[in-house]
């Protein structure tokens, strides 16, 4: 509904915005820094699985109050998890610990507040704690929706630079979810340099029945390195290979050598914490795809030769009880 239509009907303003989930086709993790974080060099690539957040002005609610609700997108990976009983939407917090709620509140407070409360509704398609930045996508969509809502209610504008500053304060993946496409992330991953994508890459996303927290995977990586079971790259070696960027900007099927440069330093600790993923990765390789753990896992991403191969592989995986959807990257 447009602003003019809302003015006629008297319906309070609202804004619905989307943001993509992501995969990391390259993720090199440096040593622990003095601030407790790790230096990264990562290649973010958006997937066509998107989170949507609607932020609506609620004059009937107390000023500053945010009421949050959630629904699962039919046919999504999350919907498949719900059908199998491996995910309960009620487990997602609807309070201030929800990143989308925090994002909307930060935007509204920085803009000077609203003369009432807000209703925030999340349409969830990206698995929770799956290494795909679902919470970050919620936050990014909430920032964009809240910015538009504040302007509709008060006429106050929020600068793009302020929105990105809010995004960086909420998490390393949130700035990328604001922009999508593909980008190199450095620092903690929040410093972005966009890179070109010639055409979307076909792939399959495979969700797990479990979840892995990002801090636990990083902690396990640190432990494995202390035990000498994983290598710690130097900061000067944290670079996304030019050959991989070239393949992304050209035809991915024309350069198998570049695709062999896919890397995720969090894959070893993720597999250590979720060893049942190891045979699934081997099954995906045997099926002719190029699989990798997405971010901190446990979601897997399998690159395929073409879109039809992705469709066939996803259908086969669902037949054997896995949660899978064909997607495009970029």
PDB file of C-alpha atoms in Angstrom:
ATOM      1  CA  UNK A   1       0.000   0.000   0.000  1.00  0.00           C
ATOM      2  CA  UNK A   2       1.348   3.424  -0.962  1.00  0.00           C
ATOM      3  CA  UNK A   3       1.630   6.402   1.388  1.00  0.00           C
ATOM      4  CA  UNK A   4      -1.251   8.071  -0.457  1.00  0.00           C
ATOM      5  CA  UNK A   5      -3.476   5.013  -0.021  1.00  0.00           C
ATOM      6  CA  UNK A   6      -2.628   4.854   3.691  1.00  0.00           C
ATOM      7  CA  UNK A   7      -3.530   8.519   4.048  1.00  0.00           C
ATOM      8  CA  UNK A   8      -6.992   7.819   2.570  1.00  0.00           C
ATOM      9  CA  UNK A   9      -7.654   4.702   4.664  1.00  0.00           C
ATOM     10  CA  UNK A  10      -6.080   6.080   7.818  1.00  0.00           C
ATOM     11  CA  UNK A  11      -3.843   3.003   8.126  1.00  0.00           C
ATOM     12  CA  UNK A  12      -0.584   3.687  10.023  1.00  0.00           C
ATOM     13  CA  UNK A  13       2.559   3.794   7.856  1.00  0.00           C
ATOM     14  CA  UNK A  14       4.608   0.632   7.402  1.00  0.00           C
ATOM     15  CA  UNK A  15       7.634  -0.461   5.391  1.00  0.00           C
ATOM     16  CA  UNK A  16       8.640  -3.920   4.165  1.00  0.00           C
ATOM     17  CA  UNK A  17      12.264  -4.486   3.177  1.00  0.00           C
ATOM     18  CA  UNK A  18      14.320  -7.540   2.193  1.00  0.00           C
ATOM     19  CA  UNK A  19      17.959  -8.539   2.627  1.00  0.00           C
ATOM     20  CA  UNK A  20      19.819 -11.628   1.374  1.00  0.00           C
ATOM     21  CA  UNK A  21      21.462 -14.477   3.189  1.00  0.00           C
ATOM     22  CA  UNK A  22      25.107 -15.045   2.301  1.00  0.00           C
ATOM     23  CA  UNK A  23      27.779 -17.646   1.812  1.00  0.00           C
ATOM     24  CA  UNK A  24      31.533 -17.231   2.126  1.00  0.00           C
ATOM     25  CA  UNK A  25      33.320 -18.693  -0.888  1.00  0.00           C
ATOM     26  CA  UNK A  26      36.616 -17.755   0.730  1.00  0.00           C
ATOM     27  CA  UNK A  27      37.225 -17.219   4.442  1.00  0.00           C
ATOM     28  CA  UNK A  28      40.763 -16.910   5.778  1.00  0.00           C
ATOM     29  CA  UNK A  29      40.977 -16.334   9.528  1.00  0.00           C
ATOM     30  CA  UNK A  30      44.030 -14.688  11.042  1.00  0.00           C
ATOM     31  CA  UNK A  31      45.312 -14.891  14.626  1.00  0.00           C
ATOM     32  CA  UNK A  32      43.337 -13.548  17.563  1.00  0.00           C
ATOM     33  CA  UNK A  33      43.721  -9.788  17.890  1.00  0.00           C
ATOM     34  CA  UNK A  34      44.170  -7.758  21.070  1.00  0.00           C
ATOM     35  CA  UNK A  35      40.438  -6.924  21.046  1.00  0.00           C
ATOM     36  CA  UNK A  36      39.521 -10.619  21.001  1.00  0.00           C
ATOM     37  CA  UNK A  37      38.382 -10.638  17.382  1.00  0.00           C
ATOM     38  CA  UNK A  38      40.129 -12.231  14.396  1.00  0.00           C
ATOM     39  CA  UNK A  39      41.366 -10.492  11.268  1.00  0.00           C
ATOM     40  CA  UNK A  40      39.603 -11.883   8.207  1.00  0.00           C
ATOM     41  CA  UNK A  41      39.818 -11.937   4.453  1.00  0.00           C
ATOM     42  CA  UNK A  42      36.539 -13.210   3.092  1.00  0.00           C
ATOM     43  CA  UNK A  43      34.574 -13.283  -0.137  1.00  0.00           C
ATOM     44  CA  UNK A  44      30.916 -12.702   0.643  1.00  0.00           C
ATOM     45  CA  UNK A  45      28.398 -13.717  -2.000  1.00  0.00           C
ATOM     46  CA  UNK A  46      24.663 -13.155  -1.595  1.00  0.00           C
ATOM     47  CA  UNK A  47      22.178 -15.960  -2.235  1.00  0.00           C
ATOM     48  CA  UNK A  48      18.654 -15.573  -3.576  1.00  0.00           C
ATOM     49  CA  UNK A  49      17.240 -16.713  -0.239  1.00  0.00           C
ATOM     50  CA  UNK A  50      16.072 -13.533   1.421  1.00  0.00           C
ATOM     51  CA  UNK A  51      14.745 -12.424   4.769  1.00  0.00           C
ATOM     52  CA  UNK A  52      11.939  -9.849   4.824  1.00  0.00           C
ATOM     53  CA  UNK A  53      11.087  -7.507   7.682  1.00  0.00           C
ATOM     54  CA  UNK A  54       8.031  -5.266   7.930  1.00  0.00           C
ATOM     55  CA  UNK A  55       8.178  -2.373  10.387  1.00  0.00           C
ATOM     56  CA  UNK A  56       4.819  -0.708  11.099  1.00  0.00           C
ATOM     57  CA  UNK A  57       4.032   2.378  13.154  1.00  0.00           C
ATOM     58  CA  UNK A  58       1.740   1.461  16.079  1.00  0.00           C
ATOM     59  CA  UNK A  59       0.299   4.589  17.748  1.00  0.00           C
ATOM     60  CA  UNK A  60      -1.670   2.308  20.102  1.00  0.00           C
ATOM     61  CA  UNK A  61       1.560   0.973  21.650  1.00  0.00           C
ATOM     62  CA  UNK A  62       3.624   2.871  24.228  1.00  0.00           C
ATOM     63  CA  UNK A  63       6.367   5.095  22.872  1.00  0.00           C
ATOM     64  CA  UNK A  64       9.559   3.065  22.390  1.00  0.00           C
ATOM     65  CA  UNK A  65       7.791  -0.311  22.568  1.00  0.00           C
ATOM     66  CA  UNK A  66       8.584  -2.837  19.804  1.00  0.00           C
ATOM     67  CA  UNK A  67       6.316  -5.836  19.333  1.00  0.00           C
ATOM     68  CA  UNK A  68       7.951  -8.579  17.243  1.00  0.00           C
ATOM     69  CA  UNK A  69       6.365 -11.524  15.421  1.00  0.00           C
ATOM     70  CA  UNK A  70       7.697 -14.159  13.013  1.00  0.00           C
ATOM     71  CA  UNK A  71       6.429 -16.433  10.257  1.00  0.00           C
ATOM     72  CA  UNK A  72       8.255 -19.127   8.265  1.00  0.00           C
ATOM     73  CA  UNK A  73       8.367 -18.757   4.475  1.00  0.00           C
ATOM     74  CA  UNK A  74       6.632 -21.772   2.848  1.00  0.00           C
ATOM     75  CA  UNK A  75       8.984 -24.107   0.976  1.00  0.00           C
ATOM     76  CA  UNK A  76      12.111 -22.555   2.456  1.00  0.00           C
ATOM     77  CA  UNK A  77      14.911 -24.423   4.200  1.00  0.00           C
ATOM     78  CA  UNK A  78      13.462 -23.251   7.502  1.00  0.00           C
ATOM     79  CA  UNK A  79      10.050 -24.616   6.496  1.00  0.00           C
ATOM     80  CA  UNK A  80      11.661 -27.976   5.698  1.00  0.00           C
ATOM     81  CA  UNK A  81      13.310 -27.958   9.138  1.00  0.00           C
ATOM     82  CA  UNK A  82       9.954 -27.218  10.793  1.00  0.00           C
ATOM     83  CA  UNK A  83       8.256 -30.045   8.902  1.00  0.00           C
ATOM     84  CA  UNK A  84      10.918 -32.493  10.119  1.00  0.00           C
ATOM     85  CA  UNK A  85      10.622 -31.202  13.671  1.00  0.00           C
ATOM     86  CA  UNK A  86      14.246 -30.062  13.786  1.00  0.00           C
ATOM     87  CA  UNK A  87      13.429 -26.379  14.238  1.00  0.00           C
ATOM     88  CA  UNK A  88      10.838 -24.623  16.375  1.00  0.00           C
ATOM     89  CA  UNK A  89      10.080 -21.016  15.334  1.00  0.00           C
ATOM     90  CA  UNK A  90       9.177 -20.327  18.959  1.00  0.00           C
ATOM     91  CA  UNK A  91      12.869 -20.711  19.808  1.00  0.00           C
ATOM     92  CA  UNK A  92      13.650 -17.423  18.038  1.00  0.00           C
ATOM     93  CA  UNK A  93      13.648 -14.645  20.656  1.00  0.00           C
ATOM     94  CA  UNK A  94      11.223 -11.793  20.081  1.00  0.00           C
ATOM     95  CA  UNK A  95      12.805  -9.452  22.623  1.00  0.00           C
ATOM     96  CA  UNK A  96      15.846  -7.174  22.609  1.00  0.00           C
ATOM     97  CA  UNK A  97      18.142 -10.145  21.974  1.00  0.00           C
ATOM     98  CA  UNK A  98      16.676 -10.343  18.459  1.00  0.00           C
ATOM     99  CA  UNK A  99      19.042  -8.503  16.113  1.00  0.00           C
ATOM    100  CA  UNK A 100      16.195  -7.079  14.026  1.00  0.00           C
ATOM    101  CA  UNK A 101      14.575  -5.568  17.114  1.00  0.00           C
ATOM    102  CA  UNK A 102      17.880  -4.019  18.153  1.00  0.00           C
ATOM    103  CA  UNK A 103      18.416  -2.681  14.632  1.00  0.00           C
ATOM    104  CA  UNK A 104      15.002  -1.035  14.419  1.00  0.00           C
ATOM    105  CA  UNK A 105      15.327   0.428  17.914  1.00  0.00           C
ATOM    106  CA  UNK A 106      18.752   1.898  17.151  1.00  0.00           C
ATOM    107  CA  UNK A 107      17.494   3.588  13.978  1.00  0.00           C
ATOM    108  CA  UNK A 108      14.414   5.001  15.714  1.00  0.00           C
ATOM    109  CA  UNK A 109      16.288   6.245  18.786  1.00  0.00           C
ATOM    110  CA  UNK A 110      19.012   7.914  16.719  1.00  0.00           C
ATOM    111  CA  UNK A 111      16.301   9.660  14.707  1.00  0.00           C
ATOM    112  CA  UNK A 112      14.749  11.101  17.845  1.00  0.00           C
ATOM    113  CA  UNK A 113      12.030   8.520  18.461  1.00  0.00           C
ATOM    114  CA  UNK A 114       8.444   8.073  17.304  1.00  0.00           C
ATOM    115  CA  UNK A 115       5.188   9.204  18.981  1.00  0.00           C
ATOM    116  CA  UNK A 116       4.176   5.598  19.575  1.00  0.00           C
ATOM    117  CA  UNK A 117       5.409   2.051  19.287  1.00  0.00           C
ATOM    118  CA  UNK A 118       6.336  -0.257  16.424  1.00  0.00           C
ATOM    119  CA  UNK A 119       5.221  -3.661  15.216  1.00  0.00           C
ATOM    120  CA  UNK A 120       8.005  -5.645  13.569  1.00  0.00           C
ATOM    121  CA  UNK A 121       7.292  -8.794  11.538  1.00  0.00           C
ATOM    122  CA  UNK A 122       9.973 -11.175  10.239  1.00  0.00           C
ATOM    123  CA  UNK A 123       9.484 -13.540   7.289  1.00  0.00           C
ATOM    124  CA  UNK A 124      12.131 -16.196   7.919  1.00  0.00           C
ATOM    125  CA  UNK A 125      13.676 -18.226   5.105  1.00  0.00           C
ATOM    126  CA  UNK A 126      17.372 -18.373   6.110  1.00  0.00           C
ATOM    127  CA  UNK A 127      18.238 -21.056   8.719  1.00  0.00           C
ATOM    128  CA  UNK A 128      18.969 -19.881  12.247  1.00  0.00           C
ATOM    129  CA  UNK A 129      22.600 -20.328  13.392  1.00  0.00           C
ATOM    130  CA  UNK A 130      23.363 -21.891  10.013  1.00  0.00           C
ATOM    131  CA  UNK A 131      26.367 -19.848   8.897  1.00  0.00           C
ATOM    132  CA  UNK A 132      24.343 -17.901   6.319  1.00  0.00           C
ATOM    133  CA  UNK A 133      23.923 -14.611   8.158  1.00  0.00           C
ATOM    134  CA  UNK A 134      20.167 -14.949   8.659  1.00  0.00           C
ATOM    135  CA  UNK A 135      20.137 -12.761  11.758  1.00  0.00           C
ATOM    136  CA  UNK A 136      22.317 -10.232   9.969  1.00  0.00           C
ATOM    137  CA  UNK A 137      19.891 -10.187   7.032  1.00  0.00           C
ATOM    138  CA  UNK A 138      17.037  -9.556   9.481  1.00  0.00           C
ATOM    139  CA  UNK A 139      18.988  -6.658  10.980  1.00  0.00           C
ATOM    140  CA  UNK A 140      19.803  -5.183   7.566  1.00  0.00           C
ATOM    141  CA  UNK A 141      16.183  -5.388   6.410  1.00  0.00           C
ATOM    142  CA  UNK A 142      15.026  -3.902   9.721  1.00  0.00           C
ATOM    143  CA  UNK A 143      17.453  -0.971   9.370  1.00  0.00           C
ATOM    144  CA  UNK A 144      16.192  -0.165   5.874  1.00  0.00           C
ATOM    145  CA  UNK A 145      12.534  -0.558   6.865  1.00  0.00           C
ATOM    146  CA  UNK A 146      12.919   1.521  10.039  1.00  0.00           C
ATOM    147  CA  UNK A 147      14.676   4.308   8.115  1.00  0.00           C
ATOM    148  CA  UNK A 148      11.770   4.478   5.659  1.00  0.00           C
ATOM    149  CA  UNK A 149       9.211   4.324   8.478  1.00  0.00           C
ATOM    150  CA  UNK A 150      10.828   7.149  10.441  1.00  0.00           C
ATOM    151  CA  UNK A 151      10.728   9.335   7.345  1.00  0.00           C
ATOM    152  CA  UNK A 152       7.086   8.444   6.657  1.00  0.00           C
ATOM    153  CA  UNK A 153       6.019   9.284  10.218  1.00  0.00           C
ATOM    154  CA  UNK A 154       8.249  12.252  11.059  1.00  0.00           C
ATOM    155  CA  UNK A 155       9.865  13.457   7.814  1.00  0.00           C
ATOM    156  CA  UNK A 156      13.301  12.967   9.367  1.00  0.00           C
ATOM    157  CA  UNK A 157      15.875  11.423   7.038  1.00  0.00           C
ATOM    158  CA  UNK A 158      18.654   9.015   8.010  1.00  0.00           C
ATOM    159  CA  UNK A 159      21.889   9.302   6.073  1.00  0.00           C
ATOM    160  CA  UNK A 160      23.207   6.206   4.298  1.00  0.00           C
ATOM    161  CA  UNK A 161      26.452   6.613   6.254  1.00  0.00           C
ATOM    162  CA  UNK A 162      24.502   6.536   9.518  1.00  0.00           C
ATOM    163  CA  UNK A 163      22.665   3.378   8.426  1.00  0.00           C
ATOM    164  CA  UNK A 164      25.970   1.669   7.624  1.00  0.00           C
ATOM    165  CA  UNK A 165      27.421   2.792  10.962  1.00  0.00           C
ATOM    166  CA  UNK A 166      24.442   1.195  12.724  1.00  0.00           C
ATOM    167  CA  UNK A 167      24.949  -1.959  10.643  1.00  0.00           C
ATOM    168  CA  UNK A 168      28.643  -2.212  11.583  1.00  0.00           C
ATOM    169  CA  UNK A 169      27.741  -1.839  15.248  1.00  0.00           C
ATOM    170  CA  UNK A 170      25.370  -4.817  15.076  1.00  0.00           C
ATOM    171  CA  UNK A 171      27.727  -7.408  13.552  1.00  0.00           C
ATOM    172  CA  UNK A 172      30.370  -8.029  10.922  1.00  0.00           C
ATOM    173  CA  UNK A 173      27.912  -9.578   8.417  1.00  0.00           C
ATOM    174  CA  UNK A 174      25.239  -6.863   8.673  1.00  0.00           C
ATOM    175  CA  UNK A 175      26.908  -4.294   6.355  1.00  0.00           C
ATOM    176  CA  UNK A 176      27.158  -6.882   3.575  1.00  0.00           C
ATOM    177  CA  UNK A 177      23.508  -7.858   4.033  1.00  0.00           C
ATOM    178  CA  UNK A 178      22.686  -4.164   3.463  1.00  0.00           C
ATOM    179  CA  UNK A 179      24.316  -4.217   0.025  1.00  0.00           C
ATOM    180  CA  UNK A 180      24.207  -7.816  -1.283  1.00  0.00           C
ATOM    181  CA  UNK A 181      25.935  -8.840  -4.499  1.00  0.00           C
ATOM    182  CA  UNK A 182      29.515  -9.881  -3.829  1.00  0.00           C
ATOM    183  CA  UNK A 183      32.253  -8.205  -1.826  1.00  0.00           C
ATOM    184  CA  UNK A 184      35.603  -8.767  -0.194  1.00  0.00           C
ATOM    185  CA  UNK A 185      35.402  -8.305   3.567  1.00  0.00           C
ATOM    186  CA  UNK A 186      38.478  -7.375   5.601  1.00  0.00           C
ATOM    187  CA  UNK A 187      39.169  -6.367   9.185  1.00  0.00           C
ATOM    188  CA  UNK A 188      36.503  -8.243  11.130  1.00  0.00           C
ATOM    189  CA  UNK A 189      34.640  -8.693   7.841  1.00  0.00           C
ATOM    190  CA  UNK A 190      32.744  -5.403   8.007  1.00  0.00           C
ATOM    191  CA  UNK A 191      35.106  -3.400   5.773  1.00  0.00           C
ATOM    192  CA  UNK A 192      33.719  -4.100   2.307  1.00  0.00           C
ATOM    193  CA  UNK A 193      35.055  -3.786  -1.234  1.00  0.00           C
ATOM    194  CA  UNK A 194      32.411  -4.729  -3.858  1.00  0.00           C
ATOM    195  CA  UNK A 195      33.494  -7.108  -6.630  1.00  0.00           C
ATOM    196  CA  UNK A 196      31.743  -7.810  -9.948  1.00  0.00           C
ATOM    197  CA  UNK A 197      29.683 -10.912 -10.717  1.00  0.00           C
ATOM    198  CA  UNK A 198      29.145 -11.629 -14.407  1.00  0.00           C
ATOM    199  CA  UNK A 199      26.213 -13.995 -13.956  1.00  0.00           C
ATOM    200  CA  UNK A 200      24.706 -15.851 -10.988  1.00  0.00           C
ATOM    201  CA  UNK A 201      26.376 -19.127 -10.027  1.00  0.00           C
ATOM    202  CA  UNK A 202      24.100 -22.168  -9.591  1.00  0.00           C
ATOM    203  CA  UNK A 203      24.350 -24.011  -6.294  1.00  0.00           C
ATOM    204  CA  UNK A 204      22.434 -25.987  -3.681  1.00  0.00           C
ATOM    205  CA  UNK A 205      22.020 -25.020  -0.043  1.00  0.00           C
ATOM    206  CA  UNK A 206      21.782 -27.911   2.429  1.00  0.00           C
ATOM    207  CA  UNK A 207      20.569 -27.085   5.932  1.00  0.00           C
ATOM    208  CA  UNK A 208      21.322 -29.243   8.954  1.00  0.00           C
ATOM    209  CA  UNK A 209      19.026 -30.394  11.732  1.00  0.00           C
ATOM    210  CA  UNK A 210      21.322 -28.766  14.266  1.00  0.00           C
ATOM    211  CA  UNK A 211      22.904 -25.357  14.772  1.00  0.00           C
ATOM    212  CA  UNK A 212      26.378 -24.021  15.464  1.00  0.00           C
ATOM    213  CA  UNK A 213      27.082 -20.749  17.209  1.00  0.00           C
ATOM    214  CA  UNK A 214      29.722 -18.614  15.528  1.00  0.00           C
ATOM    215  CA  UNK A 215      31.628 -17.931  18.790  1.00  0.00           C
ATOM    216  CA  UNK A 216      31.865 -21.660  19.548  1.00  0.00           C
ATOM    217  CA  UNK A 217      33.308 -22.387  16.093  1.00  0.00           C
ATOM    218  CA  UNK A 218      35.896 -19.615  16.409  1.00  0.00           C
ATOM    219  CA  UNK A 219      36.802 -20.879  19.885  1.00  0.00           C
ATOM    220  CA  UNK A 220      37.265 -24.379  18.523  1.00  0.00           C
ATOM    221  CA  UNK A 221      39.483 -23.002  15.745  1.00  0.00           C
ATOM    222  CA  UNK A 222      41.658 -21.266  18.350  1.00  0.00           C
ATOM    223  CA  UNK A 223      41.911 -24.503  20.346  1.00  0.00           C
ATOM    224  CA  UNK A 224      42.884 -26.544  17.279  1.00  0.00           C
ATOM    225  CA  UNK A 225      45.568 -24.011  16.439  1.00  0.00           C
ATOM    226  CA  UNK A 226      46.953 -24.088  19.959  1.00  0.00           C
ATOM    227  CA  UNK A 227      47.142 -27.892  19.655  1.00  0.00           C
ATOM    228  CA  UNK A 228      48.970 -27.623  16.323  1.00  0.00           C
ATOM    229  CA  UNK A 229      46.072 -29.218  14.426  1.00  0.00           C
ATOM    230  CA  UNK A 230      45.313 -26.128  12.338  1.00  0.00           C
ATOM    231  CA  UNK A 231      47.555 -23.543  10.706  1.00  0.00           C
ATOM    232  CA  UNK A 232      47.386 -19.850  11.632  1.00  0.00           C
ATOM    233  CA  UNK A 233      47.990 -17.625   8.591  1.00  0.00           C
ATOM    234  CA  UNK A 234      49.873 -14.367   8.972  1.00  0.00           C
ATOM    235  CA  UNK A 235      47.927 -11.129   8.569  1.00  0.00           C
ATOM    236  CA  UNK A 236      49.854 -10.332   5.390  1.00  0.00           C
ATOM    237  CA  UNK A 237      48.663 -13.641   3.882  1.00  0.00           C
ATOM    238  CA  UNK A 238      44.982 -12.806   4.355  1.00  0.00           C
ATOM    239  CA  UNK A 239      44.025 -12.157   0.739  1.00  0.00           C
ATOM    240  CA  UNK A 240      41.258 -13.436  -1.513  1.00  0.00           C
ATOM    241  CA  UNK A 241      42.950 -14.995  -4.603  1.00  0.00           C
ATOM    242  CA  UNK A 242      42.702 -12.963  -7.812  1.00  0.00           C
ATOM    243  CA  UNK A 243      41.931 -16.171  -9.719  1.00  0.00           C
ATOM    244  CA  UNK A 244      38.791 -16.709  -7.664  1.00  0.00           C
ATOM    245  CA  UNK A 245      37.671 -13.129  -8.200  1.00  0.00           C
ATOM    246  CA  UNK A 246      38.316 -13.586 -11.907  1.00  0.00           C
ATOM    247  CA  UNK A 247      36.159 -16.699 -12.014  1.00  0.00           C
ATOM    248  CA  UNK A 248      33.359 -14.819 -10.252  1.00  0.00           C
ATOM    249  CA  UNK A 249      33.573 -12.042 -12.809  1.00  0.00           C
ATOM    250  CA  UNK A 250      33.631 -14.528 -15.720  1.00  0.00           C
ATOM    251  CA  UNK A 251      32.424 -18.060 -16.397  1.00  0.00           C
ATOM    252  CA  UNK A 252      32.815 -20.243 -13.267  1.00  0.00           C
ATOM    253  CA  UNK A 253      32.689 -23.433 -15.333  1.00  0.00           C
ATOM    254  CA  UNK A 254      35.673 -22.363 -17.432  1.00  0.00           C
ATOM    255  CA  UNK A 255      38.206 -22.347 -14.617  1.00  0.00           C
ATOM    256  CA  UNK A 256      38.127 -25.379 -12.341  1.00  0.00           C
ATOM    257  CA  UNK A 257      41.494 -24.353 -10.933  1.00  0.00           C
ATOM    258  CA  UNK A 258      39.995 -21.134  -9.589  1.00  0.00           C
ATOM    259  CA  UNK A 259      37.106 -23.010  -8.011  1.00  0.00           C
ATOM    260  CA  UNK A 260      39.617 -25.256  -6.264  1.00  0.00           C
ATOM    261  CA  UNK A 261      40.675 -22.126  -4.358  1.00  0.00           C
ATOM    262  CA  UNK A 262      37.441 -22.094  -2.360  1.00  0.00           C
ATOM    263  CA  UNK A 263      38.480 -21.929   1.276  1.00  0.00           C
ATOM    264  CA  UNK A 264      36.902 -21.748   4.705  1.00  0.00           C
ATOM    265  CA  UNK A 265      39.176 -21.801   7.744  1.00  0.00           C
ATOM    266  CA  UNK A 266      36.091 -22.368   9.903  1.00  0.00           C
ATOM    267  CA  UNK A 267      35.258 -25.617   8.114  1.00  0.00           C
ATOM    268  CA  UNK A 268      37.678 -27.766  10.135  1.00  0.00           C
ATOM    269  CA  UNK A 269      36.397 -26.610  13.556  1.00  0.00           C
ATOM    270  CA  UNK A 270      32.787 -26.780  12.323  1.00  0.00           C
ATOM    271  CA  UNK A 271      33.280 -30.392  11.208  1.00  0.00           C
ATOM    272  CA  UNK A 272      35.023 -31.122  14.504  1.00  0.00           C
ATOM    273  CA  UNK A 273      31.919 -29.906  16.347  1.00  0.00           C
ATOM    274  CA  UNK A 274      29.492 -31.530  13.871  1.00  0.00           C
ATOM    275  CA  UNK A 275      31.296 -34.622  12.487  1.00  0.00           C
ATOM    276  CA  UNK A 276      28.117 -35.975  10.872  1.00  0.00           C
ATOM    277  CA  UNK A 277      28.625 -33.341   8.151  1.00  0.00           C
ATOM    278  CA  UNK A 278      31.776 -35.096   6.877  1.00  0.00           C
ATOM    279  CA  UNK A 279      29.985 -37.923   4.988  1.00  0.00           C
ATOM    280  CA  UNK A 280      27.479 -35.430   3.561  1.00  0.00           C
ATOM    281  CA  UNK A 281      30.342 -33.376   2.085  1.00  0.00           C
ATOM    282  CA  UNK A 282      31.762 -36.544   0.516  1.00  0.00           C
ATOM    283  CA  UNK A 283      28.338 -37.438  -0.919  1.00  0.00           C
ATOM    284  CA  UNK A 284      28.134 -33.999  -2.509  1.00  0.00           C
ATOM    285  CA  UNK A 285      31.602 -34.401  -4.055  1.00  0.00           C
ATOM    286  CA  UNK A 286      30.630 -37.822  -5.425  1.00  0.00           C
ATOM    287  CA  UNK A 287      27.552 -36.198  -6.970  1.00  0.00           C
ATOM    288  CA  UNK A 288      29.845 -33.926  -8.987  1.00  0.00           C
ATOM    289  CA  UNK A 289      29.411 -30.724  -7.017  1.00  0.00           C
ATOM    290  CA  UNK A 290      31.997 -28.598  -5.216  1.00  0.00           C
ATOM    291  CA  UNK A 291      30.862 -28.405  -1.571  1.00  0.00           C
ATOM    292  CA  UNK A 292      32.002 -26.204   1.301  1.00  0.00           C
ATOM    293  CA  UNK A 293      30.731 -25.345   4.762  1.00  0.00           C
ATOM    294  CA  UNK A 294      28.943 -21.998   4.705  1.00  0.00           C
ATOM    295  CA  UNK A 295      30.545 -19.585   7.184  1.00  0.00           C
ATOM    296  CA  UNK A 296      30.581 -21.131  10.640  1.00  0.00           C
ATOM    297  CA  UNK A 297      28.147 -23.850   9.512  1.00  0.00           C
ATOM    298  CA  UNK A 298      26.403 -26.179   9.717  1.00  0.00           C
ATOM    299  CA  UNK A 299      24.709 -25.180   6.447  1.00  0.00           C
ATOM    300  CA  UNK A 300      26.541 -26.486   3.369  1.00  0.00           C
ATOM    301  CA  UNK A 301      26.805 -24.900  -0.054  1.00  0.00           C
ATOM    302  CA  UNK A 302      27.407 -27.086  -3.133  1.00  0.00           C
ATOM    303  CA  UNK A 303      28.381 -25.406  -6.416  1.00  0.00           C
ATOM    304  CA  UNK A 304      27.025 -27.222  -9.472  1.00  0.00           C
ATOM    305  CA  UNK A 305      27.739 -27.217 -13.216  1.00  0.00           C
ATOM    306  CA  UNK A 306      24.460 -25.545 -14.156  1.00  0.00           C
ATOM    307  CA  UNK A 307      21.014 -24.655 -12.841  1.00  0.00           C
ATOM    308  CA  UNK A 308      19.452 -27.955 -13.939  1.00  0.00           C
ATOM    309  CA  UNK A 309      22.137 -29.880 -12.034  1.00  0.00           C
ATOM    310  CA  UNK A 310      21.329 -27.806  -8.954  1.00  0.00           C
ATOM    311  CA  UNK A 311      17.622 -28.556  -9.302  1.00  0.00           C
ATOM    312  CA  UNK A 312      18.237 -32.302  -9.702  1.00  0.00           C
ATOM    313  CA  UNK A 313      20.693 -32.454  -6.786  1.00  0.00           C
ATOM    314  CA  UNK A 314      18.357 -30.547  -4.458  1.00  0.00           C
ATOM    315  CA  UNK A 315      15.447 -32.832  -5.356  1.00  0.00           C
ATOM    316  CA  UNK A 316      17.580 -35.932  -4.726  1.00  0.00           C
ATOM    317  CA  UNK A 317      18.737 -34.623  -1.355  1.00  0.00           C
ATOM    318  CA  UNK A 318      15.156 -33.942  -0.270  1.00  0.00           C
ATOM    319  CA  UNK A 319      14.186 -37.469  -1.322  1.00  0.00           C
ATOM    320  CA  UNK A 320      16.790 -38.904   1.060  1.00  0.00           C
ATOM    321  CA  UNK A 321      15.624 -36.715   3.934  1.00  0.00           C
ATOM    322  CA  UNK A 322      17.907 -33.687   3.683  1.00  0.00           C
ATOM    323  CA  UNK A 323      16.787 -30.053   3.716  1.00  0.00           C
ATOM    324  CA  UNK A 324      17.889 -28.599   0.380  1.00  0.00           C
ATOM    325  CA  UNK A 325      16.969 -25.880  -2.108  1.00  0.00           C
ATOM    326  CA  UNK A 326      18.546 -24.852  -5.434  1.00  0.00           C
ATOM    327  CA  UNK A 327      19.825 -21.273  -5.357  1.00  0.00           C
ATOM    328  CA  UNK A 328      21.871 -18.797  -7.325  1.00  0.00           C
ATOM    329  CA  UNK A 329      24.821 -16.891  -5.900  1.00  0.00           C
ATOM    330  CA  UNK A 330      25.494 -13.234  -6.558  1.00  0.00           C
TER     331      UNK A 330
END
